[in-house]
């Protein structure tokens, strides 16, 4: 068993969990569904936008987050390379080389970048992030959210501003 | 009381997710009470796919407690319902500019547009489909034209801002500056597709909107290849978008924040961070870069101690 800094978890861990649930998960679905319907151009762009959100999630966990909005986020990503920022560089290369008709191979490479960045970010969040936007995950994720609120109160933090995050998605 | 009949439009729009309006009504029950029910979002705009959410806006006469989405499921499809007061569209329209000018065969508003949140909402209302026969559209034809012009302007403002921030990233040799320029070029393409009538706001749909608008795929490929200020300038010039020298189309503003002085050092609290107090010589991005330096300016922008906003008069000047 490894002890977790409760205050960090209540603050940054909560924010990262909500970021994943409200910003990353919809992006993961967008990329997967676009691949299912073989809309490779949309898939490639959805992968990029979602890896950007994962980069934001990394910044949240590191206490460096400012804004998840794309332009400010790219401006903020200037530190040491991370799995998410490496993914962004790889996606930039894939996009530049994609040509007018984005193909399956390019989109699949983009999906691999996305999966790698997502696995890394998930591994840094101390709890399993539930698939909030699914019938089976919705209510359990609300219970987790309630527990996080109790934890925040216990360590002296105010309620989490989840509605601000919800309106970003 | 007469029975409500679902429109053909809503039946067609829900097909990608394999639902009929009756199934949606059965799941949502009393949440849909009232005649003013509209499908909004990607499905209503004809862009959705099998994974799309069914987004519904219900207009009611009584007060509503903010904009609180309610989530339901029909099978694995998400149904998102939001209630608005009947007067909400008129209130949102009040801030939309009336004047516009021609751009790419469409109209582009002159002057500042409302916030991104309000404009996104207006984009959903301008592309909404009524659930029931006989329901008035949320926006009439003239209002839709006005909102469309404002959405083109919003895209233009975003394109200007994206290029200006890429300029800051280039000034500090940021590792992702190339990506920022390519995204700035894609936002320029968004201006074009919106002017051609694809007014739904949603970053991920750019390729689909471009395809539907008959834009050559080569244009998007070229945007993705853009990786520097010079390439961006050539690309936007070829496109015919008047945003050369983007740094001259924005203003830098310092945001007020609580200050803390420790001995000789004064900091301002920006979000969760303390950053050294700074003064801007003017609202010019060029001067701010020259005086503060790219690193300090980036720090201020990232932490919202300063912000970069399109200059409405300068952008209007380019449009005319």
XYZ file of C-alpha atoms in Angstrom:
489
model
C 0.000 0.000 0.000
C 1.300 3.456 -0.899
C 0.176 6.519 1.021
C -1.280 9.365 -1.021
C -1.015 13.029 -0.120
C -4.663 13.614 0.798
C -4.630 17.331 0.146
C -3.013 16.886 -3.278
C -5.538 14.185 -4.120
C -8.524 16.220 -2.904
C -7.334 19.215 -4.908
C -5.422 18.102 -8.007
C -6.685 14.505 -8.066
C -10.296 15.673 -8.019
C -9.672 18.192 -10.782
C -7.864 15.581 -12.888
C -10.675 13.042 -12.369
C -13.287 15.577 -13.494
C -11.113 16.639 -16.410
C -10.893 13.044 -17.517
C -14.608 12.395 -17.081
C -15.872 15.602 -18.680
C -13.245 16.508 -21.263
C -11.179 13.425 -22.086
C -13.827 10.692 -22.140
C -16.045 12.436 -24.726
C -12.930 12.909 -26.873
C -11.983 9.226 -26.590
C -15.485 8.315 -27.760
C -15.358 10.816 -30.626
C -12.122 9.295 -31.890
C -13.374 5.706 -31.534
C -16.714 6.347 -33.216
C -15.105 8.294 -36.069
C -12.834 5.264 -36.630
C -15.820 2.896 -36.527
C -17.572 4.841 -39.271
C -14.249 5.200 -41.129
C -14.264 8.986 -41.017
C -10.477 9.082 -40.786
C -10.110 12.866 -41.080
C -12.427 13.453 -38.121
C -10.703 10.639 -36.211
C -7.287 12.267 -36.695
C -8.513 15.648 -35.465
C -10.427 14.091 -32.542
C -7.220 12.285 -31.479
C -5.278 15.556 -31.507
C -7.915 17.450 -29.527
C -8.142 14.634 -26.975
C -4.388 14.319 -26.480
C -4.377 18.077 -25.863
C -6.945 17.523 -23.108
C -4.787 14.731 -21.695
C -1.858 17.161 -21.684
C -4.087 19.511 -19.711
C -4.894 16.669 -17.315
C -1.152 16.116 -16.797
C -0.755 19.804 -15.995
C -3.602 19.599 -13.492
C -1.889 16.696 -11.748
C 1.366 18.678 -11.662
C -0.380 21.760 -10.266
C 0.512 23.736 -13.402
C -2.914 23.991 -14.996
C -4.281 27.279 -16.180
C -6.773 26.876 -18.997
C -7.937 23.853 -20.956
C -8.708 26.067 -23.942
C -6.555 24.953 -26.828
C -4.622 28.105 -27.622
C -3.585 28.912 -24.042
C -2.904 25.247 -23.427
C -0.399 24.967 -26.289
C 1.263 28.113 -24.977
C 1.552 26.538 -21.517
C 3.071 23.254 -22.718
C 6.719 24.181 -22.756
C 8.280 22.117 -19.993
C 9.984 18.759 -20.074
C 8.481 16.325 -22.616
C 5.735 14.140 -21.187
C 3.864 11.217 -22.773
C 1.081 13.614 -23.765
C 3.347 16.269 -25.269
C 5.317 13.578 -27.078
C 1.964 12.385 -28.421
C 1.196 15.907 -29.621
C 4.477 16.119 -31.502
C 3.851 12.760 -33.115
C 0.327 13.825 -34.070
C 1.690 17.046 -35.574
C 3.990 14.925 -37.739
C 1.199 12.541 -38.732
C -1.092 15.416 -39.657
C 1.550 17.146 -41.771
C 2.213 13.931 -43.676
C -1.422 12.871 -43.991
C -2.116 14.397 -47.415
C -5.551 15.427 -48.666
C -7.214 12.087 -47.959
C -6.465 10.926 -44.430
C -6.203 7.138 -44.510
C -6.797 4.310 -42.075
C -3.087 3.810 -41.294
C -2.635 7.455 -40.303
C -5.771 7.459 -38.134
C -4.741 4.196 -36.472
C -1.329 5.644 -35.663
C -3.128 8.641 -34.147
C -5.342 6.327 -32.088
C -2.197 4.609 -30.781
C -0.797 7.999 -29.678
C -4.085 8.709 -27.940
C -4.185 5.327 -26.176
C -0.582 5.731 -24.967
C -1.200 9.204 -23.552
C -4.472 8.119 -21.962
C -2.907 5.063 -20.289
C -0.174 7.243 -18.834
C -2.545 9.893 -17.469
C -4.913 7.295 -16.031
C -1.993 5.636 -14.272
C -1.215 8.934 -12.525
C -4.739 9.400 -11.169
C -4.864 7.411 -7.918
C -8.409 6.078 -8.466
C -10.024 4.302 -11.393
C -11.735 6.947 -13.462
C -15.165 5.560 -14.242
C -16.771 5.968 -17.650
C -19.147 8.684 -16.505
C -21.035 9.035 -19.740
C -22.240 5.426 -19.884
C -25.374 3.842 -18.385
C -23.292 1.585 -16.118
C -20.749 4.241 -15.119
C -22.914 7.283 -14.499
C -24.311 6.596 -11.018
C -21.140 4.980 -9.621
C -19.188 8.026 -10.814
C -21.604 10.304 -8.955
C -20.886 8.300 -5.790
C -17.153 8.773 -6.354
C -17.774 12.495 -6.853
C -19.662 12.650 -3.563
C -16.799 10.875 -1.764
C -14.315 13.319 -3.274
C -16.449 16.173 -1.915
C -16.303 14.602 1.579
C -12.533 14.297 1.243
C -12.236 17.937 0.139
C -14.218 19.031 3.167
C -12.099 16.848 5.469
C -8.878 18.500 4.294
C -10.330 22.016 4.438
C -11.113 22.655 0.764
C -14.338 24.152 -0.568
C -16.754 22.398 -2.952
C -15.392 21.556 -6.385
C -16.650 23.834 -9.150
C -17.746 20.941 -11.364
C -20.274 23.006 -13.333
C -17.477 25.220 -14.691
C -15.792 22.099 -16.028
C -19.033 20.673 -17.382
C -19.593 23.805 -19.453
C -16.202 23.427 -21.101
C -17.072 20.139 -22.752
C -55.718 19.173 -25.989
C -54.401 18.369 -29.461
C -51.914 15.544 -29.862
C -48.346 16.580 -30.611
C -46.956 15.231 -33.877
C -43.216 14.770 -34.278
C -41.601 16.409 -37.282
C -40.063 14.515 -40.194
C -36.912 16.523 -39.632
C -36.399 15.128 -36.164
C -37.058 11.575 -37.341
C -34.370 11.924 -40.009
C -31.926 13.623 -37.640
C -32.182 10.851 -35.008
C -31.567 8.041 -37.511
C -27.754 7.917 -37.050
C -28.247 6.917 -33.396
C -30.991 4.426 -34.236
C -33.703 6.133 -32.235
C -37.129 7.496 -33.063
C -38.592 10.557 -31.359
C -41.166 8.392 -29.556
C -38.383 6.455 -27.783
C -36.763 9.710 -26.729
C -40.083 11.036 -25.406
C -40.698 7.788 -23.512
C -37.345 7.996 -21.704
C -37.574 11.694 -20.891
C -41.249 11.834 -19.906
C -42.157 14.957 -17.987
C -38.728 16.521 -18.619
C -40.060 17.391 -22.067
C -43.283 18.997 -20.867
C -44.188 21.955 -23.057
C -44.432 22.382 -26.802
C -41.140 24.203 -27.227
C -38.780 21.240 -27.528
C -35.871 21.386 -29.982
C -33.148 18.977 -30.985
C -29.831 20.839 -31.036
C -26.200 19.864 -31.516
C -24.434 17.777 -34.124
C -27.426 15.570 -34.960
C -29.638 18.596 -35.632
C -26.860 20.127 -37.733
C -26.701 16.937 -39.828
C -23.160 16.131 -38.720
C -23.736 13.497 -36.054
C -22.862 9.822 -36.148
C -23.703 6.646 -34.237
C -21.929 7.926 -31.119
C -23.577 11.351 -30.994
C -25.554 12.588 -28.020
C -29.192 13.542 -28.392
C -29.145 17.136 -27.131
C -32.516 18.685 -26.399
C -33.333 22.231 -25.350
C -36.733 22.823 -23.771
C -38.069 26.364 -23.478
C -40.329 27.059 -20.490
C -42.062 30.136 -19.116
C -41.026 29.691 -15.484
C -37.617 30.486 -14.008
C -34.925 27.853 -14.484
C -32.035 27.283 -12.112
C -29.138 28.215 -14.390
C -28.070 26.103 -17.336
C -28.007 22.660 -15.773
C -27.855 19.717 -18.185
C -29.704 16.539 -17.193
C -28.301 13.265 -18.493
C -30.412 10.227 -19.427
C -29.771 7.114 -21.486
C -31.739 5.352 -24.220
C -29.765 2.135 -24.592
C -26.211 3.444 -24.834
C -27.206 6.739 -26.396
C -26.961 9.762 -24.127
C -29.886 12.131 -23.931
C -28.881 15.563 -22.659
C -31.726 17.893 -21.711
C -31.363 21.545 -20.782
C -34.208 23.879 -19.833
C -34.112 27.551 -20.819
C -36.471 30.400 -20.160
C -38.540 31.323 -23.197
C -36.852 34.709 -23.450
C -33.283 33.332 -23.435
C -32.733 33.482 -27.229
C -33.899 37.119 -27.416
C -31.574 38.008 -24.541
C -28.628 36.282 -26.223
C -29.426 37.972 -29.546
C -29.288 41.409 -27.949
C -25.481 41.305 -27.941
C -25.126 40.120 -31.542
C -23.899 42.801 -33.971
C -26.352 44.031 -36.586
C -23.852 45.278 -39.167
C -22.027 42.854 -41.435
C -19.914 42.751 -44.567
C -19.297 40.227 -47.344
C -16.680 37.500 -46.803
C -16.114 34.320 -48.856
C -19.573 34.617 -50.410
C -21.278 34.884 -46.993
C -21.616 37.626 -44.393
C -19.270 38.457 -41.530
C -20.403 40.622 -38.608
C -18.668 43.902 -37.887
C -17.819 44.678 -34.263
C -17.311 42.519 -31.204
C -19.419 39.385 -30.771
C -20.720 37.911 -27.472
C -18.738 35.337 -25.500
C -17.847 31.915 -26.900
C -20.401 30.283 -24.574
C -23.229 32.504 -25.819
C -22.204 32.109 -29.435
C -22.006 28.310 -29.130
C -25.526 28.344 -27.741
C -26.730 30.594 -30.555
C -25.093 28.269 -33.077
C -27.112 25.404 -31.614
C -30.310 27.424 -31.742
C -29.664 28.541 -35.319
C -29.317 24.896 -36.423
C -32.037 23.444 -34.161
C -34.878 21.215 -35.285
C -38.317 21.411 -33.646
C -39.511 18.203 -32.031
C -43.181 18.803 -32.852
C -45.098 20.067 -35.867
C -46.260 23.644 -35.492
C -43.444 24.723 -33.159
C -41.973 28.113 -34.021
C -38.279 28.008 -34.914
C -36.099 29.362 -32.088
C -34.710 32.033 -34.420
C -36.498 33.502 -37.431
C -34.812 33.932 -40.814
C -33.432 37.413 -40.149
C -32.173 36.420 -36.696
C -30.525 33.310 -38.146
C -28.773 35.422 -40.775
C -27.542 37.790 -38.069
C -26.303 34.923 -35.897
C -24.638 33.279 -38.923
C -22.678 36.464 -39.651
C -21.660 36.663 -35.983
C -20.500 33.030 -36.044
C -18.311 33.807 -39.038
C -16.888 36.740 -37.082
C -16.342 34.526 -34.040
C -14.349 32.099 -36.215
C -12.349 35.031 -37.592
C -11.611 36.314 -34.080
C -10.513 32.821 -33.032
C -8.269 32.585 -36.100
C -6.707 35.975 -35.279
C -6.128 35.040 -31.662
C -4.699 31.618 -32.561
C -2.204 33.226 -34.931
C -1.281 35.923 -32.389
C -0.603 33.306 -29.701
C 1.397 31.228 -32.172
C 3.442 34.413 -32.698
C 4.176 34.506 -28.950
C 5.095 30.802 -29.005
C 7.464 31.370 -31.911
C 9.073 34.299 -30.073
C 9.950 31.998 -27.193
C 10.948 29.035 -29.397
C 8.192 26.916 -27.868
C 8.463 23.245 -28.859
C 4.847 23.102 -30.024
C 4.878 26.338 -32.029
C 4.634 24.368 -35.294
C 1.476 22.642 -34.086
C 0.060 25.991 -32.960
C 0.578 27.427 -36.458
C -1.098 24.432 -38.103
C -4.076 24.741 -35.751
C -4.185 28.487 -36.475
C -4.357 27.631 -40.185
C -7.226 25.215 -39.534
C -9.103 27.931 -37.660
C -8.690 30.051 -40.805
C -10.356 27.250 -42.802
C -13.166 27.272 -40.227
C -13.855 30.918 -41.174
C -14.271 29.850 -44.790
C -16.617 26.923 -44.084
C -18.749 29.028 -41.737
C -19.069 31.789 -44.323
C -20.250 29.114 -46.737
C -23.094 28.206 -44.379
C -21.627 25.542 -42.059
C -22.286 27.548 -38.907
C -22.390 24.756 -36.324
C -19.622 25.322 -33.752
C -17.585 22.203 -32.951
C -13.849 21.853 -33.570
C -13.901 18.153 -34.329
C -16.349 18.543 -37.230
C -14.084 20.674 -39.414
C -13.300 17.879 -41.908
C -16.973 16.886 -42.168
C -18.119 20.481 -42.643
C -15.435 21.129 -45.247
C -16.457 17.971 -47.116
C -20.122 18.891 -47.029
C -19.340 22.416 -48.188
C -17.460 21.054 -51.197
C -14.081 22.407 -50.086
C -11.129 20.679 -51.737
C -9.463 18.264 -49.262
C -6.154 19.757 -50.392
C -7.003 22.977 -48.507
C -7.249 21.146 -45.181
C -4.126 19.103 -45.967
C -2.277 22.337 -46.658
C -3.511 23.807 -43.354
C -2.227 20.741 -41.478
C 1.190 21.208 -43.101
C 1.535 24.830 -41.964
C 4.288 25.024 -39.346
C 5.558 28.597 -39.177
C 4.508 32.238 -39.331
C 5.652 32.550 -42.946
C 3.736 29.446 -44.037
C 0.676 30.679 -42.174
C 0.902 34.077 -43.888
C 1.156 32.434 -47.326
C -1.709 30.060 -46.559
C -4.141 32.709 -45.295
C -3.221 35.017 -48.196
C -4.025 32.251 -50.692
C -7.266 31.617 -48.840
C -8.072 35.346 -49.074
C -8.378 35.863 -45.324
C -7.189 39.369 -44.359
C -5.239 38.496 -41.201
C -1.634 39.148 -42.217
C 0.540 40.313 -39.291
C -1.860 38.940 -36.686
C 0.007 40.658 -33.828
C -1.418 43.966 -35.067
C -4.990 42.660 -34.819
C -4.988 41.964 -31.079
C -4.653 43.895 -27.842
C -2.893 42.722 -24.688
C -4.664 43.610 -21.466
C -3.543 43.193 -17.899
C -6.152 41.634 -15.636
C -6.610 43.104 -12.184
C -5.667 40.711 -9.376
C -4.827 40.897 -5.658
C -1.204 41.850 -5.047
C 1.165 40.740 -2.307
C 4.400 42.530 -1.455
C 7.210 40.750 0.359
C 10.037 43.212 0.952
C 11.029 44.506 -2.488
C 9.090 41.880 -4.424
C 5.477 42.286 -5.448
C 3.462 39.428 -6.854
C -0.035 39.166 -8.179
C -2.259 36.213 -7.510
C -3.317 34.651 -10.808
C -5.477 31.602 -10.190
C -3.393 29.311 -7.978
C -0.129 31.006 -8.908
C 1.822 34.039 -7.803
C 3.525 35.795 -10.661
C 5.830 38.806 -10.426
C 3.939 42.051 -10.872
C 4.345 43.514 -14.344
C 3.269 46.594 -16.281
C 2.363 46.651 -19.942
C 3.717 49.584 -21.947
C 0.578 49.676 -24.104
C -1.988 47.281 -25.525
C 0.303 46.415 -28.443
C 1.445 42.786 -28.577
C 4.692 43.811 -30.291
C 5.511 46.269 -27.502
C 4.540 43.780 -24.796
C 6.876 41.201 -26.335
C 9.634 43.800 -26.575
C 9.265 45.053 -23.000
C 8.339 41.960 -20.996
C 9.955 39.347 -23.203
C 8.215 36.284 -24.620
C 8.676 34.111 -21.518
C 7.191 36.581 -19.020
C 4.348 37.474 -21.383
C 3.554 33.782 -21.920
C 3.527 33.230 -18.175
C 1.109 36.125 -17.731
C -1.156 34.865 -20.536
C -1.125 31.257 -19.344
C -2.148 32.276 -15.829
C -4.704 34.865 -16.988
C -2.772 37.712 -15.441
C -3.023 39.160 -18.941
C -5.168 38.327 -21.923
C -4.948 38.643 -25.645
C -8.155 39.845 -27.272
C -8.939 40.602 -30.902
C -9.122 44.330 -31.594
C -12.607 44.783 -33.123
C -11.731 48.033 -34.886
C -8.526 46.619 -36.379
C -10.294 43.472 -37.605
C -13.193 45.555 -38.995
C -10.613 47.675 -40.808
C -9.164 44.598 -42.525
C -12.618 43.387 -43.502
C -13.489 46.642 -45.145
